[in-house]
Amino acid sequence: MTNEPVYLDHHATTPCDARVVERMLPFFTEIFGNPASLTNHHGRRAANHLEDSRISIARFFRVEPNEIYFTAGATESNNIALHLLRPGDHAISSMTEHKSVLAPLERFEKSGGEVTLLQPDGEGRIEAAAVMEALRPNTRLVSIEAANGEIGTVQPIAEIGVLCRERGVLFHTDMTQAAGKIPVLLANVDLASFSGHKMYGPKGIGGLYVRRGTRIEPLVAGGGQEKNVRSGTVNVPGVVGMAAAVQICAEEMRDEAARLAAIRDALREGIVTQITGVTVNGPRALRLPGNLNVSFDRVDAESLIIGLRRFSLSSGSACGSGERGPSRVLRAIGLTDPQSMGSIRIGLGRSNTMEHANMLIDDLKRVVARLREISAA
Ligand code: PMP
């Protein structure tokens, strides 16, 4: 019996699957060669495993192995993708994107670029029609995430991709929260970012899909690894781990998505029927299976999270921990600041069960009632 709280923050990160760790271990001690040292056995051995991993990851995303580049994570992948923008270009993105998309876009704007950030509808959705309306003659790139990590909205990236393709505009999607959780179709996508640690793989490894023929500019200069897209010795244990993680997702994703959606739906029903003054944020359908985001009237989310001692929860994006105050995403979908400050994000994952949902409903009833009593006093 352990006293560890139940982990309900799987959008922030996921634990590395034990099967992934097992696959990685020989790559720290035994198969340690530098994959760029092709003149020796050790280097070639590492390079072979690197390329095998690239093949299996490419197969999962239904793209070509030479279209996959390894990076240090989705933050780096997003930065590399957006680095192709040049002063005078116009880019379209949305208000609910991750900081690692918005911050490079802000920098691009300061250096003479034009940026349109679309406002989503009340469920966080960006319609292809809204992208179409925002197009300008100098629009070079559209960047819309595949799914949102706070409210779980799944974006219509297939439609947006078709639109961009027809207009000759590049389409980038940050699929960090969607990859390995739901199918993501890259048929009309030019660039796509993903990260190992959101798929039960290791941290500090990620990738960027770049459609063949798409010109990108490296962010760092160096030894020219990864066809000069990302210089630096490749993190071979990380890549092998991410490939193992992807393989597990490929095998288990369908069943796991259905299992998580059932727990999530039970949790939502329990909360809305047993607690008053509750609003569920985000869409009912087309939502990440493990995501729930709920606002409690007259409750401060930070106090609520502290009160829910049996759980590890978060009020929003961990990457926004530098950003204090109301969530940008909740504000964009129309919540008032007090509503937003009373919201928690529940991120279900592989370790969670229906029992955890029942425990959380019980604890929420108790803690929400107590906090409301205190605030009324
Ligand atoms: N994009 C999204 C949507 C994310 O959720 C995250 C991680 N919170 C990132 C990018 C950054 O990923 P990484 O931690 O691999 O840099």
mmCIF file of C-alpha atoms and ligand atoms in Angstrom:
data_model
loop_
_atom_site.group_PDB
_atom_site.id
_atom_site.type_symbol
_atom_site.label_atom_id
_atom_site.label_comp_id
_atom_site.label_asym_id
_atom_site.label_seq_id
_atom_site.Cartn_x
_atom_site.Cartn_y
_atom_site.Cartn_z
ATOM 1 C CA MET A 1 0.000 0.000 0.000
ATOM 2 C CA THR A 2 1.415 3.332 -0.989
ATOM 3 C CA ASN A 3 0.389 6.821 0.004
ATOM 4 C CA GLU A 4 1.331 8.311 -3.333
ATOM 5 C CA PRO A 5 -1.512 10.424 -4.707
ATOM 6 C CA VAL A 6 -3.323 9.107 -7.771
ATOM 7 C CA TYR A 7 -1.824 10.715 -10.871
ATOM 8 C CA LEU A 8 -4.393 12.689 -12.887
ATOM 9 C CA ASP A 9 -2.110 15.021 -14.819
ATOM 10 C CA HIS A 10 -1.342 12.968 -17.931
ATOM 11 C CA HIS A 11 -1.425 16.020 -20.212
ATOM 12 C CA ALA A 12 1.581 17.469 -18.403
ATOM 13 C CA THR A 13 3.554 14.280 -18.801
ATOM 14 C CA THR A 14 3.158 10.509 -18.701
ATOM 15 C CA PRO A 15 5.308 7.983 -16.862
ATOM 16 C CA CYS A 16 7.752 6.085 -19.024
ATOM 17 C CA ASP A 17 6.225 2.644 -19.640
ATOM 18 C CA ALA A 18 8.313 -0.135 -18.010
ATOM 19 C CA ARG A 19 8.474 -1.911 -21.391
ATOM 20 C CA VAL A 20 9.957 1.247 -22.894
ATOM 21 C CA VAL A 21 12.611 1.499 -20.166
ATOM 22 C CA GLU A 22 13.562 -2.111 -20.731
ATOM 23 C CA ARG A 23 14.081 -1.499 -24.448
ATOM 24 C CA MET A 24 16.181 1.587 -23.738
ATOM 25 C CA LEU A 25 18.574 0.132 -21.163
ATOM 26 C CA PRO A 26 21.127 -1.537 -23.494
ATOM 27 C CA PHE A 27 21.491 1.768 -25.315
ATOM 28 C CA PHE A 28 23.141 3.422 -22.323
ATOM 29 C CA THR A 29 25.865 0.829 -21.778
ATOM 30 C CA GLU A 30 26.175 -1.646 -24.605
ATOM 31 C CA ILE A 31 24.926 -0.041 -27.824
ATOM 32 C CA PHE A 32 26.365 3.362 -26.998
ATOM 33 C CA GLY A 33 28.108 4.260 -30.273
ATOM 34 C CA ASN A 34 27.716 7.619 -31.929
ATOM 35 C CA PRO A 35 25.356 7.036 -34.861
ATOM 36 C CA ALA A 36 27.355 9.557 -36.905
ATOM 37 C CA SER A 37 30.563 7.451 -36.506
ATOM 38 C CA LEU A 38 29.798 5.238 -39.441
ATOM 39 C CA THR A 39 33.409 4.192 -39.832
ATOM 40 C CA ASN A 40 33.248 1.869 -36.836
ATOM 41 C CA HIS A 41 31.152 -1.060 -35.684
ATOM 42 C CA HIS A 42 29.789 0.722 -32.617
ATOM 43 C CA GLY A 43 28.625 3.728 -34.585
ATOM 44 C CA ARG A 44 27.045 1.621 -37.289
ATOM 45 C CA ARG A 45 25.233 -0.509 -34.733
ATOM 46 C CA ALA A 46 23.730 2.586 -33.093
ATOM 47 C CA ALA A 47 22.881 4.035 -36.516
ATOM 48 C CA ASN A 48 21.048 0.846 -37.490
ATOM 49 C CA HIS A 49 18.875 1.034 -34.399
ATOM 50 C CA LEU A 50 18.304 4.736 -34.993
ATOM 51 C CA GLU A 51 17.079 4.052 -38.523
ATOM 52 C CA ASP A 52 14.911 1.107 -37.414
ATOM 53 C CA SER A 53 13.271 3.422 -34.887
ATOM 54 C CA ARG A 54 12.718 6.042 -37.567
ATOM 55 C CA ILE A 55 11.033 3.425 -39.746
ATOM 56 C CA SER A 56 8.650 2.277 -37.021
ATOM 57 C CA ILE A 57 7.720 5.823 -35.999
ATOM 58 C CA ALA A 58 7.160 6.771 -39.658
ATOM 59 C CA ARG A 59 4.982 3.701 -40.135
ATOM 60 C CA PHE A 60 2.820 4.685 -37.163
ATOM 61 C CA PHE A 61 2.229 8.157 -38.619
ATOM 62 C CA ARG A 62 1.919 6.730 -42.162
ATOM 63 C CA VAL A 63 4.715 8.858 -43.546
ATOM 64 C CA GLU A 64 8.140 8.091 -45.009
ATOM 65 C CA PRO A 65 11.119 7.470 -42.677
ATOM 66 C CA ASN A 66 13.124 10.229 -44.384
ATOM 67 C CA GLU A 67 10.377 12.676 -43.417
ATOM 68 C CA ILE A 68 10.982 12.155 -39.667
ATOM 69 C CA TYR A 69 13.610 14.258 -37.846
ATOM 70 C CA PHE A 70 14.518 13.709 -34.209
ATOM 71 C CA THR A 71 14.634 16.671 -31.844
ATOM 72 C CA ALA A 72 14.837 17.317 -28.103
ATOM 73 C CA GLY A 73 11.046 17.521 -27.781
ATOM 74 C CA ALA A 74 7.993 19.218 -29.148
ATOM 75 C CA THR A 75 9.124 22.673 -28.014
ATOM 76 C CA GLU A 76 12.142 22.366 -30.264
ATOM 77 C CA SER A 77 10.106 20.828 -33.093
ATOM 78 C CA ASN A 78 7.610 23.700 -32.999
ATOM 79 C CA ASN A 79 10.437 26.247 -32.992
ATOM 80 C CA ILE A 80 12.148 24.589 -35.969
ATOM 81 C CA ALA A 81 8.887 24.400 -37.922
ATOM 82 C CA LEU A 82 8.070 28.087 -37.368
ATOM 83 C CA HIS A 83 11.634 29.145 -38.112
ATOM 84 C CA LEU A 84 10.912 28.806 -41.825
ATOM 85 C CA LEU A 85 8.881 32.020 -41.653
ATOM 86 C CA ARG A 86 10.579 35.080 -43.134
ATOM 87 C CA PRO A 87 9.933 38.822 -42.526
ATOM 88 C CA GLY A 88 7.023 39.878 -44.713
ATOM 89 C CA ASP A 89 5.305 36.483 -44.410
ATOM 90 C CA HIS A 90 1.903 36.086 -42.789
ATOM 91 C CA ALA A 91 1.144 33.193 -40.431
ATOM 92 C CA ILE A 92 -2.209 32.001 -39.066
ATOM 93 C CA SER A 93 -2.512 30.209 -35.746
ATOM 94 C CA SER A 94 -4.905 30.171 -32.813
ATOM 95 C CA MET A 95 -5.190 31.694 -29.347
ATOM 96 C CA THR A 96 -5.256 28.245 -27.744
ATOM 97 C CA GLU A 97 -1.921 26.962 -29.018
ATOM 98 C CA HIS A 98 0.867 25.880 -26.703
ATOM 99 C CA LYS A 99 3.409 28.515 -25.658
ATOM 100 C CA SER A 100 6.061 26.830 -27.790
ATOM 101 C CA VAL A 101 4.036 27.863 -30.845
ATOM 102 C CA LEU A 102 2.872 31.263 -29.594
ATOM 103 C CA ALA A 103 6.262 32.485 -28.343
ATOM 104 C CA PRO A 104 8.101 31.859 -31.651
ATOM 105 C CA LEU A 105 5.197 33.541 -33.450
ATOM 106 C CA GLU A 106 5.516 36.582 -31.183
ATOM 107 C CA ARG A 107 9.206 36.738 -32.013
ATOM 108 C CA PHE A 108 8.424 36.394 -35.706
ATOM 109 C CA GLU A 109 5.976 39.290 -35.457
ATOM 110 C CA LYS A 110 8.601 41.475 -33.760
ATOM 111 C CA SER A 111 11.034 40.718 -36.572
ATOM 112 C CA GLY A 112 8.673 41.990 -39.272
ATOM 113 C CA GLY A 113 6.186 39.163 -39.753
ATOM 114 C CA GLU A 114 2.400 39.275 -39.664
ATOM 115 C CA VAL A 115 0.437 36.934 -37.413
ATOM 116 C CA THR A 116 -3.312 36.279 -37.121
ATOM 117 C CA LEU A 117 -4.362 34.388 -34.007
ATOM 118 C CA LEU A 118 -7.827 32.950 -34.528
ATOM 119 C CA GLN A 119 -10.338 32.908 -31.711
ATOM 120 C CA PRO A 120 -11.897 29.449 -31.237
ATOM 121 C CA ASP A 121 -15.600 28.842 -30.721
ATOM 122 C CA GLY A 122 -16.981 28.150 -27.243
ATOM 123 C CA GLU A 123 -15.734 24.555 -27.370
ATOM 124 C CA GLY A 124 -12.238 25.527 -28.441
ATOM 125 C CA ARG A 125 -12.693 24.565 -32.064
ATOM 126 C CA ILE A 126 -11.098 26.359 -35.011
ATOM 127 C CA GLU A 127 -13.190 25.823 -38.121
ATOM 128 C CA ALA A 128 -11.518 25.492 -41.509
ATOM 129 C CA ALA A 129 -13.787 28.342 -42.702
ATOM 130 C CA ALA A 130 -12.189 30.671 -40.131
ATOM 131 C CA VAL A 131 -8.740 29.756 -41.437
ATOM 132 C CA MET A 132 -9.948 30.415 -44.970
ATOM 133 C CA GLU A 133 -11.231 33.877 -44.075
ATOM 134 C CA ALA A 134 -7.920 34.802 -42.489
ATOM 135 C CA LEU A 135 -5.820 33.877 -45.538
ATOM 136 C CA ARG A 136 -3.897 36.720 -47.175
ATOM 137 C CA PRO A 137 -1.848 36.781 -50.373
ATOM 138 C CA ASN A 138 1.354 36.549 -48.272
ATOM 139 C CA THR A 139 0.141 33.762 -45.931
ATOM 140 C CA ARG A 140 3.013 31.294 -45.788
ATOM 141 C CA LEU A 141 1.998 28.983 -42.995
ATOM 142 C CA VAL A 142 -0.948 27.875 -40.837
ATOM 143 C CA SER A 143 -0.233 26.274 -37.464
ATOM 144 C CA ILE A 144 -3.138 24.612 -35.653
ATOM 145 C CA GLU A 145 -2.687 21.956 -32.979
ATOM 146 C CA ALA A 146 -4.239 18.510 -33.451
ATOM 147 C CA ALA A 147 -5.728 18.553 -29.939
ATOM 148 C CA ASN A 148 -5.681 20.894 -26.972
ATOM 149 C CA GLY A 149 -4.005 19.851 -23.737
ATOM 150 C CA GLU A 150 -6.280 21.858 -21.463
ATOM 151 C CA ILE A 151 -9.810 21.325 -22.743
ATOM 152 C CA GLY A 152 -9.172 18.367 -25.055
ATOM 153 C CA THR A 153 -10.654 19.885 -28.226
ATOM 154 C CA VAL A 154 -9.721 17.865 -31.305
ATOM 155 C CA GLN A 155 -9.214 20.214 -34.255
ATOM 156 C CA PRO A 156 -10.371 19.491 -37.821
ATOM 157 C CA ILE A 157 -6.824 19.223 -39.113
ATOM 158 C CA ALA A 158 -7.801 17.076 -42.096
ATOM 159 C CA GLU A 159 -10.085 19.846 -43.396
ATOM 160 C CA ILE A 160 -7.620 22.609 -42.603
ATOM 161 C CA GLY A 161 -4.904 20.582 -44.340
ATOM 162 C CA VAL A 162 -6.949 20.236 -47.525
ATOM 163 C CA LEU A 163 -7.663 23.955 -47.535
ATOM 164 C CA CYS A 164 -3.985 24.829 -47.084
ATOM 165 C CA ARG A 165 -2.931 22.387 -49.770
ATOM 166 C CA GLU A 166 -5.394 23.923 -52.248
ATOM 167 C CA ARG A 167 -4.061 27.413 -51.526
ATOM 168 C CA GLY A 168 -0.387 26.450 -51.577
ATOM 169 C CA VAL A 169 0.027 27.389 -47.896
ATOM 170 C CA LEU A 170 2.159 25.265 -45.558
ATOM 171 C CA PHE A 171 0.306 23.547 -42.718
ATOM 172 C CA HIS A 172 1.988 22.748 -39.407
ATOM 173 C CA THR A 173 0.242 20.887 -36.619
ATOM 174 C CA ASP A 174 1.453 20.483 -33.060
ATOM 175 C CA MET A 175 0.199 16.954 -32.449
ATOM 176 C CA THR A 176 1.916 16.566 -29.068
ATOM 177 C CA GLN A 177 -1.302 15.955 -27.126
ATOM 178 C CA ALA A 178 -2.968 13.853 -29.816
ATOM 179 C CA ALA A 179 -0.191 11.539 -30.985
ATOM 180 C CA GLY A 180 -0.587 8.071 -29.542
ATOM 181 C CA LYS A 181 -3.979 8.940 -28.023
ATOM 182 C CA ILE A 182 -6.167 9.300 -31.118
ATOM 183 C CA PRO A 183 -5.478 8.685 -34.825
ATOM 184 C CA VAL A 184 -3.877 11.696 -36.506
ATOM 185 C CA LEU A 185 -4.011 11.818 -40.277
ATOM 186 C CA LEU A 186 -1.019 13.616 -41.798
ATOM 187 C CA ALA A 187 -2.233 13.296 -45.401
ATOM 188 C CA ASN A 188 -2.394 17.054 -45.986
ATOM 189 C CA VAL A 189 -0.013 18.170 -43.279
ATOM 190 C CA ASP A 190 3.426 19.547 -44.150
ATOM 191 C CA LEU A 191 4.971 19.691 -40.683
ATOM 192 C CA ALA A 192 3.971 17.969 -37.433
ATOM 193 C CA SER A 193 5.545 18.061 -33.964
ATOM 194 C CA PHE A 194 5.447 15.308 -31.347
ATOM 195 C CA SER A 195 7.059 14.466 -28.045
ATOM 196 C CA GLY A 196 8.168 11.228 -26.349
ATOM 197 C CA HIS A 197 7.048 12.013 -22.820
ATOM 198 C CA LYS A 198 3.392 12.539 -23.717
ATOM 199 C CA MET A 199 3.197 9.000 -25.122
ATOM 200 C CA TYR A 200 4.645 7.038 -22.165
ATOM 201 C CA GLY A 201 8.140 7.471 -23.577
ATOM 202 C CA PRO A 202 11.131 9.369 -22.180
ATOM 203 C CA LYS A 203 11.468 13.121 -21.726
ATOM 204 C CA GLY A 204 13.861 15.213 -23.799
ATOM 205 C CA ILE A 205 13.127 13.461 -27.077
ATOM 206 C CA GLY A 206 10.676 14.372 -29.791
ATOM 207 C CA GLY A 207 10.323 14.614 -33.489
ATOM 208 C CA LEU A 208 9.268 16.728 -36.392
ATOM 209 C CA TYR A 209 7.603 15.334 -39.477
ATOM 210 C CA VAL A 210 8.564 17.375 -42.531
ATOM 211 C CA ARG A 211 6.881 16.503 -45.820
ATOM 212 C CA ARG A 212 9.433 15.765 -48.484
ATOM 213 C CA GLY A 213 10.243 18.877 -50.484
ATOM 214 C CA THR A 214 9.409 21.317 -47.655
ATOM 215 C CA ARG A 215 12.353 23.654 -47.092
ATOM 216 C CA ILE A 216 13.207 24.313 -43.480
ATOM 217 C CA GLU A 217 15.931 26.308 -41.793
ATOM 218 C CA PRO A 218 17.971 24.836 -38.925
ATOM 219 C CA LEU A 219 17.762 26.612 -35.583
ATOM 220 C CA VAL A 220 21.214 25.652 -34.366
ATOM 221 C CA ALA A 221 24.374 25.333 -36.395
ATOM 222 C CA GLY A 222 26.659 22.399 -35.773
ATOM 223 C CA GLY A 223 27.627 18.962 -37.017
ATOM 224 C CA GLY A 224 24.724 18.717 -39.447
ATOM 225 C CA GLN A 225 23.041 15.666 -37.903
ATOM 226 C CA GLU A 226 19.468 14.839 -38.925
ATOM 227 C CA LYS A 227 20.205 16.141 -42.431
ATOM 228 C CA ASN A 228 21.172 19.473 -40.935
ATOM 229 C CA VAL A 229 17.686 20.058 -39.540
ATOM 230 C CA ARG A 230 18.826 19.452 -35.975
ATOM 231 C CA SER A 231 22.546 19.417 -35.265
ATOM 232 C CA GLY A 232 23.783 17.620 -32.169
ATOM 233 C CA THR A 233 24.513 13.962 -31.398
ATOM 234 C CA VAL A 234 21.222 12.146 -31.622
ATOM 235 C CA ASN A 235 19.780 10.893 -28.325
ATOM 236 C CA VAL A 236 19.752 7.235 -29.371
ATOM 237 C CA PRO A 237 18.316 5.789 -26.118
ATOM 238 C CA GLY A 238 15.590 8.438 -26.315
ATOM 239 C CA VAL A 239 14.770 7.638 -29.928
ATOM 240 C CA VAL A 240 14.662 3.895 -29.241
ATOM 241 C CA GLY A 241 12.424 4.566 -26.240
ATOM 242 C CA MET A 242 10.113 6.818 -28.223
ATOM 243 C CA ALA A 243 9.854 4.170 -30.967
ATOM 244 C CA ALA A 244 9.002 1.528 -28.349
ATOM 245 C CA ALA A 245 6.417 3.884 -26.842
ATOM 246 C CA VAL A 246 4.868 4.509 -30.254
ATOM 247 C CA GLN A 247 4.713 0.791 -30.943
ATOM 248 C CA ILE A 248 2.790 0.225 -27.700
ATOM 249 C CA CYS A 249 0.419 3.059 -28.601
ATOM 250 C CA ALA A 250 -0.123 1.502 -32.026
ATOM 251 C CA GLU A 251 -1.152 -1.765 -30.399
ATOM 252 C CA GLU A 252 -3.178 -0.416 -27.492
ATOM 253 C CA MET A 253 -4.492 2.993 -28.559
ATOM 254 C CA ARG A 254 -7.958 1.928 -29.690
ATOM 255 C CA ASP A 255 -8.860 -0.042 -26.587
ATOM 256 C CA GLU A 256 -7.189 2.436 -24.280
ATOM 257 C CA ALA A 257 -9.051 5.373 -25.813
ATOM 258 C CA ALA A 258 -12.389 3.603 -25.292
ATOM 259 C CA ARG A 259 -11.458 2.652 -21.702
ATOM 260 C CA LEU A 260 -10.406 6.204 -20.814
ATOM 261 C CA ALA A 261 -13.444 7.774 -22.462
ATOM 262 C CA ALA A 262 -15.709 5.518 -20.359
ATOM 263 C CA ILE A 263 -13.953 6.564 -17.130
ATOM 264 C CA ARG A 264 -14.010 10.213 -18.214
ATOM 265 C CA ASP A 265 -17.731 10.103 -19.067
ATOM 266 C CA ALA A 266 -18.566 8.482 -15.732
ATOM 267 C CA LEU A 267 -16.545 11.150 -13.969
ATOM 268 C CA ARG A 268 -18.329 13.925 -15.844
ATOM 269 C CA GLU A 269 -21.762 12.465 -15.124
ATOM 270 C CA GLY A 270 -20.902 11.990 -11.457
ATOM 271 C CA ILE A 271 -19.649 15.547 -11.107
ATOM 272 C CA VAL A 272 -22.514 17.277 -12.916
ATOM 273 C CA THR A 273 -25.234 15.248 -11.193
ATOM 274 C CA GLN A 274 -23.811 15.282 -7.660
ATOM 275 C CA ILE A 275 -22.325 18.773 -7.394
ATOM 276 C CA THR A 276 -24.136 22.057 -8.064
ATOM 277 C CA GLY A 277 -22.656 25.108 -9.773
ATOM 278 C CA VAL A 278 -20.520 23.116 -12.187
ATOM 279 C CA THR A 279 -19.648 23.824 -15.839
ATOM 280 C CA VAL A 280 -17.849 21.385 -18.101
ATOM 281 C CA ASN A 281 -15.429 23.207 -20.400
ATOM 282 C CA GLY A 282 -14.599 22.038 -23.896
ATOM 283 C CA PRO A 283 -16.494 19.853 -26.342
ATOM 284 C CA ARG A 284 -18.716 16.889 -25.562
ATOM 285 C CA ALA A 285 -17.696 15.012 -28.713
ATOM 286 C CA LEU A 286 -14.402 15.245 -30.621
ATOM 287 C CA ARG A 287 -12.451 15.470 -27.397
ATOM 288 C CA LEU A 288 -9.290 13.716 -26.206
ATOM 289 C CA PRO A 289 -10.515 10.572 -24.421
ATOM 290 C CA GLY A 290 -8.557 11.221 -21.222
ATOM 291 C CA ASN A 291 -9.465 14.887 -20.858
ATOM 292 C CA LEU A 292 -11.989 16.615 -18.633
ATOM 293 C CA ASN A 293 -11.992 20.278 -17.621
ATOM 294 C CA VAL A 294 -14.475 21.525 -15.053
ATOM 295 C CA SER A 295 -15.276 24.897 -13.459
ATOM 296 C CA PHE A 296 -16.747 25.079 -9.967
ATOM 297 C CA ASP A 297 -18.622 28.276 -9.071
ATOM 298 C CA ARG A 298 -17.343 30.071 -5.944
ATOM 299 C CA VAL A 299 -14.302 27.818 -5.666
ATOM 300 C CA ASP A 300 -10.644 28.689 -6.060
ATOM 301 C CA ALA A 301 -8.983 25.946 -8.121
ATOM 302 C CA GLU A 302 -5.677 26.174 -6.279
ATOM 303 C CA SER A 303 -7.387 25.608 -2.932
ATOM 304 C CA LEU A 304 -9.409 22.802 -4.463
ATOM 305 C CA ILE A 305 -6.313 21.063 -5.790
ATOM 306 C CA ILE A 306 -4.612 21.369 -2.395
ATOM 307 C CA GLY A 307 -7.753 19.997 -0.730
ATOM 308 C CA LEU A 308 -7.874 16.994 -3.077
ATOM 309 C CA ARG A 309 -4.926 15.425 -1.289
ATOM 310 C CA ARG A 310 -5.400 11.946 -2.717
ATOM 311 C CA PHE A 311 -4.759 13.211 -6.261
ATOM 312 C CA SER A 312 -2.075 14.902 -8.376
ATOM 313 C CA LEU A 313 -4.042 17.426 -10.396
ATOM 314 C CA SER A 314 -3.463 20.666 -12.191
ATOM 315 C CA SER A 315 -5.516 23.710 -13.046
ATOM 316 C CA GLY A 316 -4.125 23.985 -16.542
ATOM 317 C CA SER A 317 -1.034 23.725 -18.671
ATOM 318 C CA ALA A 318 2.113 22.843 -16.709
ATOM 319 C CA CYS A 319 4.136 24.603 -19.359
ATOM 320 C CA GLY A 320 2.235 27.739 -18.440
ATOM 321 C CA SER A 321 3.520 27.522 -14.884
ATOM 322 C CA GLY A 322 5.429 30.723 -15.561
ATOM 323 C CA GLU A 323 2.137 32.326 -16.547
ATOM 324 C CA ARG A 324 0.130 33.141 -13.452
ATOM 325 C CA GLY A 325 -3.509 34.047 -13.442
ATOM 326 C CA PRO A 326 -6.443 32.849 -15.495
ATOM 327 C CA SER A 327 -5.867 30.326 -18.261
ATOM 328 C CA ARG A 328 -5.404 31.788 -21.715
ATOM 329 C CA VAL A 329 -7.292 28.855 -23.227
ATOM 330 C CA LEU A 330 -10.328 29.213 -20.950
ATOM 331 C CA ARG A 331 -10.391 32.940 -21.584
ATOM 332 C CA ALA A 332 -10.307 32.310 -25.353
ATOM 333 C CA ILE A 333 -13.412 30.092 -25.147
ATOM 334 C CA GLY A 334 -15.262 32.811 -23.273
ATOM 335 C CA LEU A 335 -14.904 32.030 -19.576
ATOM 336 C CA THR A 336 -14.771 34.971 -17.185
ATOM 337 C CA ASP A 337 -11.644 35.227 -15.055
ATOM 338 C CA PRO A 338 -13.431 34.073 -11.860
ATOM 339 C CA GLN A 339 -14.804 31.022 -13.743
ATOM 340 C CA SER A 340 -11.379 30.279 -15.082
ATOM 341 C CA MET A 341 -9.806 30.559 -11.617
ATOM 342 C CA GLY A 342 -12.251 27.905 -10.410
ATOM 343 C CA SER A 343 -11.344 25.345 -13.079
ATOM 344 C CA ILE A 344 -9.384 22.136 -12.895
ATOM 345 C CA ARG A 345 -8.052 19.927 -15.639
ATOM 346 C CA ILE A 346 -8.286 16.182 -15.196
ATOM 347 C CA GLY A 347 -5.878 14.173 -17.336
ATOM 348 C CA LEU A 348 -6.576 10.442 -17.281
ATOM 349 C CA GLY A 349 -4.057 7.875 -18.425
ATOM 350 C CA ARG A 350 -2.994 4.238 -18.394
ATOM 351 C CA SER A 351 -2.735 3.896 -14.622
ATOM 352 C CA ASN A 352 -6.253 5.201 -13.958
ATOM 353 C CA THR A 353 -9.336 3.112 -13.234
ATOM 354 C CA MET A 354 -13.059 3.613 -12.653
ATOM 355 C CA GLU A 355 -12.302 3.348 -8.934
ATOM 356 C CA HIS A 356 -10.207 6.527 -9.204
ATOM 357 C CA ALA A 357 -13.157 8.320 -10.832
ATOM 358 C CA ASN A 358 -15.420 7.306 -7.945
ATOM 359 C CA MET A 359 -12.839 8.393 -5.370
ATOM 360 C CA LEU A 360 -12.476 11.749 -7.102
ATOM 361 C CA ILE A 361 -16.233 12.354 -7.217
ATOM 362 C CA ASP A 362 -16.458 11.647 -3.460
ATOM 363 C CA ASP A 363 -13.550 13.922 -2.623
ATOM 364 C CA LEU A 364 -14.785 16.685 -4.924
ATOM 365 C CA LYS A 365 -18.207 16.694 -3.253
ATOM 366 C CA ARG A 366 -16.620 17.079 0.157
ATOM 367 C CA VAL A 367 -13.897 19.610 -0.687
ATOM 368 C CA VAL A 368 -16.071 21.800 -2.952
ATOM 369 C CA ALA A 369 -18.745 21.989 -0.228
ATOM 370 C CA ARG A 370 -16.156 22.902 2.422
ATOM 371 C CA LEU A 371 -14.541 25.611 0.266
ATOM 372 C CA ARG A 372 -17.949 27.128 -0.516
ATOM 373 C CA GLU A 373 -18.801 27.132 3.182
ATOM 374 C CA ILE A 374 -15.585 28.989 3.985
ATOM 375 C CA SER A 375 -16.069 31.523 1.180
ATOM 376 C CA ALA A 376 -19.666 32.144 2.287
ATOM 377 C CA ALA A 377 -18.663 32.670 5.932
HETATM 378 N N1 PMP B 1 2.938 21.275 -27.425
HETATM 379 C C1 PMP B 1 1.965 20.859 -26.615
HETATM 380 C C2 PMP B 1 0.539 20.891 -27.083
HETATM 381 C C3 PMP B 1 2.283 20.402 -25.335
HETATM 382 O O1 PMP B 1 1.309 19.982 -24.518
HETATM 383 C C4 PMP B 1 3.642 20.380 -24.918
HETATM 384 C C5 PMP B 1 4.042 19.902 -23.543
HETATM 385 N N2 PMP B 1 3.268 20.428 -22.501
HETATM 386 C C6 PMP B 1 4.611 20.840 -25.808
HETATM 387 C C7 PMP B 1 4.229 21.265 -27.057
HETATM 388 C C8 PMP B 1 6.058 20.854 -25.434
HETATM 389 O O2 PMP B 1 6.587 19.554 -25.458
HETATM 390 P P1 PMP B 1 8.014 19.225 -24.849
HETATM 391 O O3 PMP B 1 7.807 19.093 -23.378
HETATM 392 O O4 PMP B 1 8.391 17.923 -25.499
HETATM 393 O O5 PMP B 1 8.942 20.310 -25.237
#
